mmCIF file of C-alpha atoms in Angstrom:
data_model
loop_
_atom_site.group_PDB
_atom_site.id
_atom_site.type_symbol
_atom_site.label_atom_id
_atom_site.label_comp_id
_atom_site.label_asym_id
_atom_site.label_seq_id
_atom_site.Cartn_x
_atom_site.Cartn_y
_atom_site.Cartn_z
ATOM 1 C CA MET A 1 17.155 6.449 14.739
ATOM 2 C CA LYS A 2 13.533 6.843 13.214
ATOM 3 C CA LYS A 3 11.799 3.368 11.894
ATOM 4 C CA ILE A 4 9.670 3.810 8.480
ATOM 5 C CA LEU A 5 7.240 1.400 7.522
ATOM 6 C CA SER A 6 5.764 1.577 3.967
ATOM 7 C CA ILE A 7 3.361 -0.439 2.210
ATOM 8 C CA ASP A 8 2.269 0.336 -1.681
ATOM 9 C CA GLY A 9 -1.010 0.161 -3.492
ATOM 10 C CA GLY A 10 -2.202 -2.911 -5.103
ATOM 11 C CA GLY A 11 -5.738 -3.286 -4.277
ATOM 12 C CA ILE A 12 -5.835 -7.622 -2.779
ATOM 13 C CA ARG A 13 -2.279 -7.699 -3.590
ATOM 14 C CA GLY A 14 -2.246 -6.034 -0.143
ATOM 15 C CA VAL A 15 -2.067 -9.812 1.172
ATOM 16 C CA PHE A 16 1.112 -10.460 -0.154
ATOM 17 C CA SER A 17 2.877 -7.226 1.970
ATOM 18 C CA LEU A 18 0.517 -8.556 5.031
ATOM 19 C CA ALA A 19 1.879 -12.501 4.671
ATOM 20 C CA LEU A 20 4.951 -11.195 4.399
ATOM 21 C CA LEU A 21 5.087 -8.649 7.449
ATOM 22 C CA ASP A 22 3.244 -11.828 9.455
ATOM 23 C CA PHE A 23 6.456 -13.802 8.267
ATOM 24 C CA LEU A 24 8.600 -11.219 9.786
ATOM 25 C CA GLU A 25 7.061 -11.292 12.584
ATOM 26 C CA LYS A 26 6.879 -15.121 13.515
ATOM 27 C CA GLU A 27 10.890 -15.787 12.349
ATOM 28 C CA VAL A 28 12.352 -12.738 13.651
ATOM 29 C CA ASP A 29 10.419 -10.946 16.940
ATOM 30 C CA LYS A 30 6.777 -10.678 17.532
ATOM 31 C CA ASP A 31 6.549 -6.651 18.869
ATOM 32 C CA ILE A 32 8.458 -5.421 15.377
ATOM 33 C CA MET A 33 5.594 -3.466 14.297
ATOM 34 C CA ASP A 34 5.633 -1.221 18.042
ATOM 35 C CA ARG A 35 9.272 -0.492 16.952
ATOM 36 C CA ILE A 36 8.260 1.620 14.109
ATOM 37 C CA ASP A 37 8.028 5.132 14.697
ATOM 38 C CA VAL A 38 6.290 6.343 11.231
ATOM 39 C CA PHE A 39 3.474 4.273 9.494
ATOM 40 C CA GLY A 40 3.707 5.550 5.506
ATOM 41 C CA GLY A 41 0.757 3.807 3.285
ATOM 42 C CA THR A 42 -1.466 4.389 0.115
ATOM 43 C CA SER A 43 -4.257 2.855 -1.257
ATOM 44 C CA THR A 44 -4.382 -0.558 0.142
ATOM 45 C CA GLY A 45 -1.336 0.009 1.963
ATOM 46 C CA SER A 46 -2.928 3.192 3.562
ATOM 47 C CA LEU A 47 -5.592 0.343 5.150
ATOM 48 C CA ILE A 48 -2.654 -1.471 6.235
ATOM 49 C CA ALA A 49 -0.635 0.618 7.856
ATOM 50 C CA THR A 50 -3.712 2.198 9.617
ATOM 51 C CA GLY A 51 -4.515 -1.031 11.555
ATOM 52 C CA LEU A 52 -1.130 -1.777 12.158
ATOM 53 C CA ALA A 53 -0.715 1.876 13.436
ATOM 54 C CA LEU A 54 -3.849 1.257 15.264
ATOM 55 C CA GLY A 55 -2.069 -1.947 16.768
ATOM 56 C CA PHE A 56 -3.462 -4.739 15.079
ATOM 57 C CA LYS A 57 -1.367 -7.327 14.269
ATOM 58 C CA PRO A 58 -0.386 -8.239 10.403
ATOM 59 C CA SER A 59 -2.307 -11.619 10.725
ATOM 60 C CA PHE A 60 -5.112 -9.511 11.911
ATOM 61 C CA MET A 61 -5.186 -7.561 9.031
ATOM 62 C CA LEU A 62 -4.784 -11.056 6.376
ATOM 63 C CA ARG A 63 -7.475 -11.910 8.161
ATOM 64 C CA VAL A 64 -9.883 -8.600 7.091
ATOM 65 C CA TYR A 65 -8.554 -9.188 3.839
ATOM 66 C CA GLN A 66 -9.510 -12.832 3.167
ATOM 67 C CA VAL A 67 -12.827 -12.207 5.163
ATOM 68 C CA PHE A 68 -13.872 -8.528 3.191
ATOM 69 C CA GLY A 69 -11.947 -9.139 -0.090
ATOM 70 C CA ALA A 70 -14.683 -11.199 -1.737
ATOM 71 C CA MET A 71 -17.944 -8.388 -0.857
ATOM 72 C CA ILE A 72 -15.251 -5.450 -1.646
ATOM 73 C CA PHE A 73 -14.446 -6.929 -5.435
ATOM 74 C CA GLY A 74 -17.717 -8.183 -6.167
ATOM 75 C CA ALA A 75 -20.707 -7.563 -8.666
ATOM 76 C CA ARG A 76 -19.337 -5.223 -10.898
ATOM 77 C CA ARG A 77 -21.557 -2.737 -11.919
ATOM 78 C CA LYS A 78 -22.592 -2.859 -15.951
ATOM 79 C CA ASP A 79 -22.141 0.722 -16.276
ATOM 80 C CA SER A 80 -19.253 1.210 -18.012
ATOM 81 C CA LYS A 81 -19.319 4.935 -18.082
ATOM 82 C CA LYS A 82 -18.896 4.426 -13.787
ATOM 83 C CA ALA A 83 -16.455 2.688 -11.730
ATOM 84 C CA LYS A 84 -15.821 -0.835 -12.259
ATOM 85 C CA TYR A 85 -17.171 -1.265 -8.087
ATOM 86 C CA ASP A 86 -19.448 0.019 -5.467
ATOM 87 C CA PRO A 87 -18.022 1.572 -2.630
ATOM 88 C CA LYS A 88 -20.939 0.601 -0.474
ATOM 89 C CA MET A 89 -19.381 -2.940 0.771
ATOM 90 C CA PHE A 90 -15.932 -1.456 1.336
ATOM 91 C CA THR A 91 -17.781 1.744 3.705
ATOM 92 C CA LYS A 92 -19.117 -2.174 5.545
ATOM 93 C CA ALA A 93 -15.740 -3.061 6.113
ATOM 94 C CA LEU A 94 -13.982 -0.105 7.213
ATOM 95 C CA SER A 95 -17.137 0.185 10.135
ATOM 96 C CA PHE A 96 -15.967 -3.467 11.082
ATOM 97 C CA VAL A 97 -12.989 -2.836 11.487
ATOM 98 C CA PHE A 98 -12.422 0.663 12.409
ATOM 99 C CA PRO A 99 -15.546 0.545 14.406
ATOM 100 C CA LYS A 100 -14.864 3.813 16.619
ATOM 101 C CA LYS A 101 -14.070 5.731 13.283
ATOM 102 C CA PRO A 102 -10.906 7.151 14.623
ATOM 103 C CA LYS A 103 -9.303 10.564 13.405
ATOM 104 C CA PHE A 104 -5.817 11.144 13.363
ATOM 105 C CA ALA A 105 -5.481 12.557 16.848
ATOM 106 C CA ASP A 106 -6.701 8.887 17.992
ATOM 107 C CA LEU A 107 -3.032 7.669 16.677
ATOM 108 C CA ASN A 108 -0.454 6.858 18.732
ATOM 109 C CA LYS A 109 2.451 6.097 16.472
ATOM 110 C CA LYS A 110 2.791 8.704 13.366
ATOM 111 C CA ILE A 111 1.536 7.716 9.821
ATOM 112 C CA VAL A 112 1.358 9.287 6.333
ATOM 113 C CA ILE A 113 -1.239 8.966 3.672
ATOM 114 C CA PRO A 114 -1.277 10.244 0.326
ATOM 115 C CA VAL A 115 -4.834 11.259 -1.192
ATOM 116 C CA CYS A 116 -5.119 13.441 -4.502
ATOM 117 C CA SER A 117 -7.583 16.318 -4.215
ATOM 118 C CA LEU A 118 -9.355 16.498 -6.836
ATOM 119 C CA THR A 119 -9.715 20.176 -6.039
ATOM 120 C CA GLY A 120 -7.399 21.850 -4.227
ATOM 121 C CA SER A 121 -6.618 24.561 -2.663
ATOM 122 C CA GLY A 122 -6.332 26.885 -5.595
ATOM 123 C CA GLY A 123 -9.106 24.536 -7.461
ATOM 124 C CA PHE A 124 -7.226 22.449 -9.128
ATOM 125 C CA TRP A 125 -5.708 18.951 -8.934
ATOM 126 C CA GLU A 126 -3.404 18.869 -6.238
ATOM 127 C CA PRO A 127 -1.572 16.090 -3.812
ATOM 128 C CA GLU A 128 -2.618 15.888 -0.455
ATOM 129 C CA VAL A 129 -0.211 14.398 2.465
ATOM 130 C CA ARG A 130 -2.211 13.231 5.646
ATOM 131 C CA HIS A 131 -0.501 13.090 8.543
ATOM 132 C CA ASN A 132 -0.583 13.749 12.629
ATOM 133 C CA PHE A 133 2.437 15.047 13.268
ATOM 134 C CA SER A 134 0.663 18.083 13.649
ATOM 135 C CA GLU A 135 -2.853 19.561 14.308
ATOM 136 C CA LYS A 136 -3.878 20.240 11.016
ATOM 137 C CA TRP A 137 -5.602 16.696 10.355
ATOM 138 C CA SER A 138 -5.968 15.689 13.688
ATOM 139 C CA GLU A 139 -9.744 15.479 13.737
ATOM 140 C CA CYS A 140 -9.797 14.771 10.328
ATOM 141 C CA SER A 141 -11.668 11.297 10.202
ATOM 142 C CA LEU A 142 -9.434 8.126 9.303
ATOM 143 C CA VAL A 143 -12.104 5.897 7.214
ATOM 144 C CA ASP A 144 -13.066 9.459 5.020
ATOM 145 C CA THR A 145 -9.218 8.915 4.438
ATOM 146 C CA LEU A 146 -9.475 5.305 3.522
ATOM 147 C CA MET A 147 -11.751 5.814 1.413
ATOM 148 C CA GLN A 148 -10.095 8.484 -0.407
ATOM 149 C CA SER A 149 -6.517 7.063 -0.589
ATOM 150 C CA CYS A 150 -8.469 3.565 -1.897
ATOM 151 C CA ALA A 151 -10.739 5.459 -4.849
ATOM 152 C CA ALA A 152 -8.628 4.429 -7.452
ATOM 153 C CA PRO A 153 -10.058 6.111 -10.165
ATOM 154 C CA MET A 154 -12.528 3.778 -12.531
ATOM 155 C CA TYR A 155 -12.730 1.280 -9.871
ATOM 156 C CA PHE A 156 -14.490 2.999 -7.229
ATOM 157 C CA PRO A 157 -15.774 6.453 -7.573
ATOM 158 C CA SER A 158 -13.964 9.460 -5.847
ATOM 159 C CA HIS A 159 -14.628 10.114 -1.874
ATOM 160 C CA GLY A 160 -14.853 13.636 -0.305
ATOM 161 C CA LYS A 161 -13.574 14.926 -3.966
ATOM 162 C CA ALA A 162 -10.577 13.205 -3.586
ATOM 163 C CA VAL A 163 -9.164 9.896 -4.786
ATOM 164 C CA ASP A 164 -6.593 7.698 -4.601
ATOM 165 C CA GLY A 165 -2.655 8.479 -3.495
ATOM 166 C CA GLY A 166 -1.541 6.255 -5.960
ATOM 167 C CA VAL A 167 -1.673 8.417 -8.754
ATOM 168 C CA PHE A 168 1.479 10.055 -7.565
ATOM 169 C CA ALA A 169 2.352 7.829 -4.960
ATOM 170 C CA LEU A 170 2.101 4.467 -5.552
ATOM 171 C CA ASN A 171 5.029 3.716 -3.236
ATOM 172 C CA PRO A 172 4.683 5.821 -0.445
ATOM 173 C CA ALA A 173 7.533 5.584 1.040
ATOM 174 C CA SER A 174 10.002 8.852 -0.133
ATOM 175 C CA VAL A 175 6.696 10.872 0.645
ATOM 176 C CA ALA A 176 7.075 8.885 3.985
ATOM 177 C CA LEU A 177 10.381 9.929 4.450
ATOM 178 C CA THR A 178 10.760 13.451 3.629
ATOM 179 C CA THR A 179 7.239 14.218 5.526
ATOM 180 C CA ALA A 180 8.914 12.579 8.765
ATOM 181 C CA MET A 181 12.108 14.424 8.024
ATOM 182 C CA ARG A 182 10.268 17.676 7.508
ATOM 183 C CA GLU A 183 7.442 17.528 11.182
ATOM 184 C CA TYR A 184 10.864 15.701 13.014
ATOM 185 C CA ARG A 185 13.142 18.082 11.495
ATOM 186 C CA LEU A 186 15.474 16.092 10.930
ATOM 187 C CA SER A 187 18.058 14.551 7.822
ATOM 188 C CA ALA A 188 17.688 11.539 6.228
ATOM 189 C CA ASP A 189 20.907 10.187 8.343
ATOM 190 C CA ALA A 190 18.118 9.888 11.307
ATOM 191 C CA PHE A 191 15.446 7.427 9.204
ATOM 192 C CA SER A 192 15.742 3.883 8.614
ATOM 193 C CA VAL A 193 13.171 2.439 5.682
ATOM 194 C CA LEU A 194 11.274 -0.567 5.310
ATOM 195 C CA SER A 195 9.182 -0.506 1.748
ATOM 196 C CA VAL A 196 7.200 -3.274 1.267
ATOM 197 C CA GLY A 197 5.675 -4.217 -1.807
ATOM 198 C CA THR A 198 2.757 -5.786 -2.946
ATOM 199 C CA GLY A 199 3.748 -8.444 -5.369
ATOM 200 C CA LYS A 200 6.147 -7.853 -8.884
ATOM 201 C CA SER A 201 3.367 -9.107 -11.804
ATOM 202 C CA PRO A 202 5.103 -11.124 -15.125
ATOM 203 C CA SER A 203 3.754 -8.752 -16.964
ATOM 204 C CA SER A 204 5.500 -8.261 -20.535
ATOM 205 C CA ILE A 205 4.896 -7.317 -24.227
ATOM 206 C CA SER A 206 7.017 -9.890 -26.259
ATOM 207 C CA ARG A 207 6.576 -8.413 -30.026
ATOM 208 C CA ASP A 208 5.837 -4.290 -30.872
ATOM 209 C CA ILE A 209 2.029 -2.816 -30.446
ATOM 210 C CA ASP A 210 0.377 -0.754 -32.555
ATOM 211 C CA TRP A 211 -2.271 -0.315 -30.224
ATOM 212 C CA GLY A 212 -4.781 2.943 -29.592
ATOM 213 C CA LYS A 213 -7.099 3.750 -26.871
ATOM 214 C CA ASP A 214 -9.822 0.791 -27.257
ATOM 215 C CA ARG A 215 -7.118 -2.142 -27.057
ATOM 216 C CA TRP A 216 -4.576 -0.457 -24.341
ATOM 217 C CA MET A 217 -7.876 -0.050 -22.370
ATOM 218 C CA SER A 218 -9.488 -3.654 -22.985
ATOM 219 C CA PRO A 219 -8.983 -7.300 -21.451
ATOM 220 C CA GLU A 220 -5.246 -8.374 -22.552
ATOM 221 C CA PRO A 221 -4.688 -12.143 -21.337
ATOM 222 C CA GLY A 222 -1.297 -11.800 -18.628
ATOM 223 C CA LEU A 223 -2.094 -7.599 -18.646
ATOM 224 C CA GLY A 224 -5.545 -7.351 -16.500
ATOM 225 C CA ASP A 225 -8.463 -5.067 -17.864
ATOM 226 C CA TRP A 226 -6.854 -2.314 -18.534
ATOM 227 C CA PRO A 227 -3.321 -2.772 -19.747
ATOM 228 C CA PHE A 228 -2.118 0.700 -20.205
ATOM 229 C CA TYR A 229 -2.872 1.158 -15.746
ATOM 230 C CA THR A 230 -1.381 -2.082 -15.486
ATOM 231 C CA LEU A 231 1.690 -0.701 -17.063
ATOM 232 C CA LEU A 232 1.743 2.315 -14.990
ATOM 233 C CA THR A 233 1.310 0.749 -11.685
ATOM 234 C CA GLU A 234 3.465 -2.147 -12.342
ATOM 235 C CA MET A 235 6.420 0.594 -12.677
ATOM 236 C CA ALA A 236 5.094 3.170 -10.417
ATOM 237 C CA SER A 237 7.472 1.714 -7.435
ATOM 238 C CA PHE A 238 10.951 1.968 -9.197
ATOM 239 C CA THR A 239 11.900 5.757 -9.150
ATOM 240 C CA THR A 240 11.224 5.772 -5.199
ATOM 241 C CA ASN A 241 13.144 2.601 -4.989
ATOM 242 C CA ASP A 242 16.135 3.551 -6.411
ATOM 243 C CA ILE A 243 16.435 7.645 -5.161
ATOM 244 C CA LEU A 244 15.836 6.538 -1.773
ATOM 245 C CA SER A 245 18.670 3.903 -2.574
ATOM 246 C CA ALA A 246 21.228 6.135 -3.423
ATOM 247 C CA VAL A 247 20.326 8.564 -0.402
ATOM 248 C CA LEU A 248 19.669 6.223 2.620
ATOM 249 C CA GLY A 249 22.127 3.600 1.329
ATOM 250 C CA ASP A 250 21.778 0.419 3.769
ATOM 251 C CA ARG A 251 18.938 2.161 6.191
ATOM 252 C CA PHE A 252 17.088 1.467 3.011
ATOM 253 C CA PHE A 253 15.420 -2.237 2.050
ATOM 254 C CA ARG A 254 13.538 -3.041 -0.752
ATOM 255 C CA LEU A 255 11.127 -6.232 -0.143
ATOM 256 C CA ASP A 256 9.364 -6.943 -2.698
ATOM 257 C CA GLY A 257 9.272 -10.346 -4.701
ATOM 258 C CA LEU A 258 7.767 -11.796 -7.925
ATOM 259 C CA LEU A 259 4.149 -13.180 -8.064
ATOM 260 C CA SER A 260 3.843 -16.718 -9.995
ATOM 261 C CA GLU A 261 1.410 -15.034 -12.479
ATOM 262 C CA HIS A 262 -0.120 -11.860 -12.889
ATOM 263 C CA TYR A 263 -2.678 -10.514 -10.426
ATOM 264 C CA PRO A 264 -5.389 -8.328 -11.134
ATOM 265 C CA MET A 265 -6.100 -5.930 -8.088
ATOM 266 C CA ASP A 266 -9.763 -6.746 -7.878
ATOM 267 C CA ASP A 267 -9.090 -10.417 -8.188
ATOM 268 C CA PRO A 268 -9.938 -12.010 -4.321
ATOM 269 C CA THR A 269 -9.597 -15.161 -5.920
ATOM 270 C CA LYS A 270 -6.129 -14.790 -5.872
ATOM 271 C CA ILE A 271 -5.657 -14.297 -2.230
ATOM 272 C CA LYS A 272 -4.672 -17.933 -1.190
ATOM 273 C CA ALA A 273 -2.232 -17.638 -4.119
ATOM 274 C CA ALA A 274 -0.473 -14.411 -3.348
ATOM 275 C CA ILE A 275 0.144 -15.971 0.102
ATOM 276 C CA ARG A 276 2.273 -18.702 -1.447
ATOM 277 C CA ASP A 277 3.734 -16.321 -3.556
ATOM 278 C CA ALA A 278 4.954 -14.497 -0.328
ATOM 279 C CA GLU A 279 5.749 -18.352 1.322
ATOM 280 C CA LYS A 280 8.061 -18.839 -1.688
ATOM 281 C CA LEU A 281 10.022 -15.495 -1.428
ATOM 282 C CA LYS A 282 11.413 -17.347 2.049
ATOM 283 C CA GLU A 283 13.334 -19.214 0.165
ATOM 284 C CA SER A 284 15.062 -17.010 -1.163
ATOM 285 C CA GLU A 285 18.732 -15.035 -0.413
ATOM 286 C CA LEU A 286 16.292 -11.685 -0.066
ATOM 287 C CA TRP A 287 14.360 -13.388 2.545
ATOM 288 C CA ILE A 288 17.858 -13.387 4.367
ATOM 289 C CA HIS A 289 18.850 -10.011 3.969
ATOM 290 C CA ALA A 290 15.083 -8.530 4.744
ATOM 291 C CA LYS A 291 15.155 -10.450 8.438
ATOM 292 C CA GLN A 292 18.602 -9.669 8.790
ATOM 293 C CA TYR A 293 17.907 -5.727 8.295
ATOM 294 C CA VAL A 294 15.257 -5.804 10.137
ATOM 295 C CA ARG A 295 17.357 -6.990 13.058
ATOM 296 C CA ASP A 296 19.768 -4.546 12.696
ATOM 297 C CA ARG A 297 17.623 -1.445 12.000
ATOM 298 C CA PHE A 298 14.557 -2.179 13.553
ATOM 299 C CA LEU A 299 14.898 -4.408 16.533
ATOM 300 C CA LEU A 300 19.270 -3.549 18.005
ATOM 301 C CA SER A 301 19.474 0.272 16.513
ATOM 302 C CA VAL A 302 18.417 2.729 19.026
#
């Protein structure tokens, strides 16, 4: 049985995912990550997946977010016609975490990272799924790929003519599964998938609205700087979860939880609150099932 760990995009809310993975290691088995065959990640999830695939512990990657979060999402640019943040600090953070500038070929574990090419092979926007199952991407820089997968439109500039894979696979679980099926030449029956979210925001609008572009793209209490962006990103995972639940049955598990408030993906002051929310999830029935799933499917399953 091949085991896939998939991690959603969500900016700084990746600390919620990392805290959950850290808790799983502490409460189930400290070597869970060694049992994973394929790591999949989009945007912030691609950074986490790459670190884990290189052998870093979730606790180390969590510390990376705590140290560099405020630097990456620091001063906002004043020119609204440009991306909100300069990518220089993100580049420095990646250089610190991955000083040897690894390529896909340097990974011992399989990894799947969605990015969106702005030019594509035919001169139009096109999804790309980077992986190390074959030699196609073997010499491709992981750092450059992370810069691309994390280049959320409006937040960061494009990199290498590509942007955040979250525009088509914010939840990369299905992309990771289908890529692994194709490359291993195995059916879906040969896989178990643990899909980890970045927290569900309690965002809602309790009345009918008649908003145009200016209102949908202006700050709104509880909905972030750009409510339309919040709507798209918060809803992006549901279809993937529904499909994989139907296809894999009890070999698919979705680990995610409700946040105590709306956390913008670029607000590092919410790191401690996100970790507390992950701790609260440990009091739920979902957490009991999550630990049992990992024991049964990732530790005992051959």
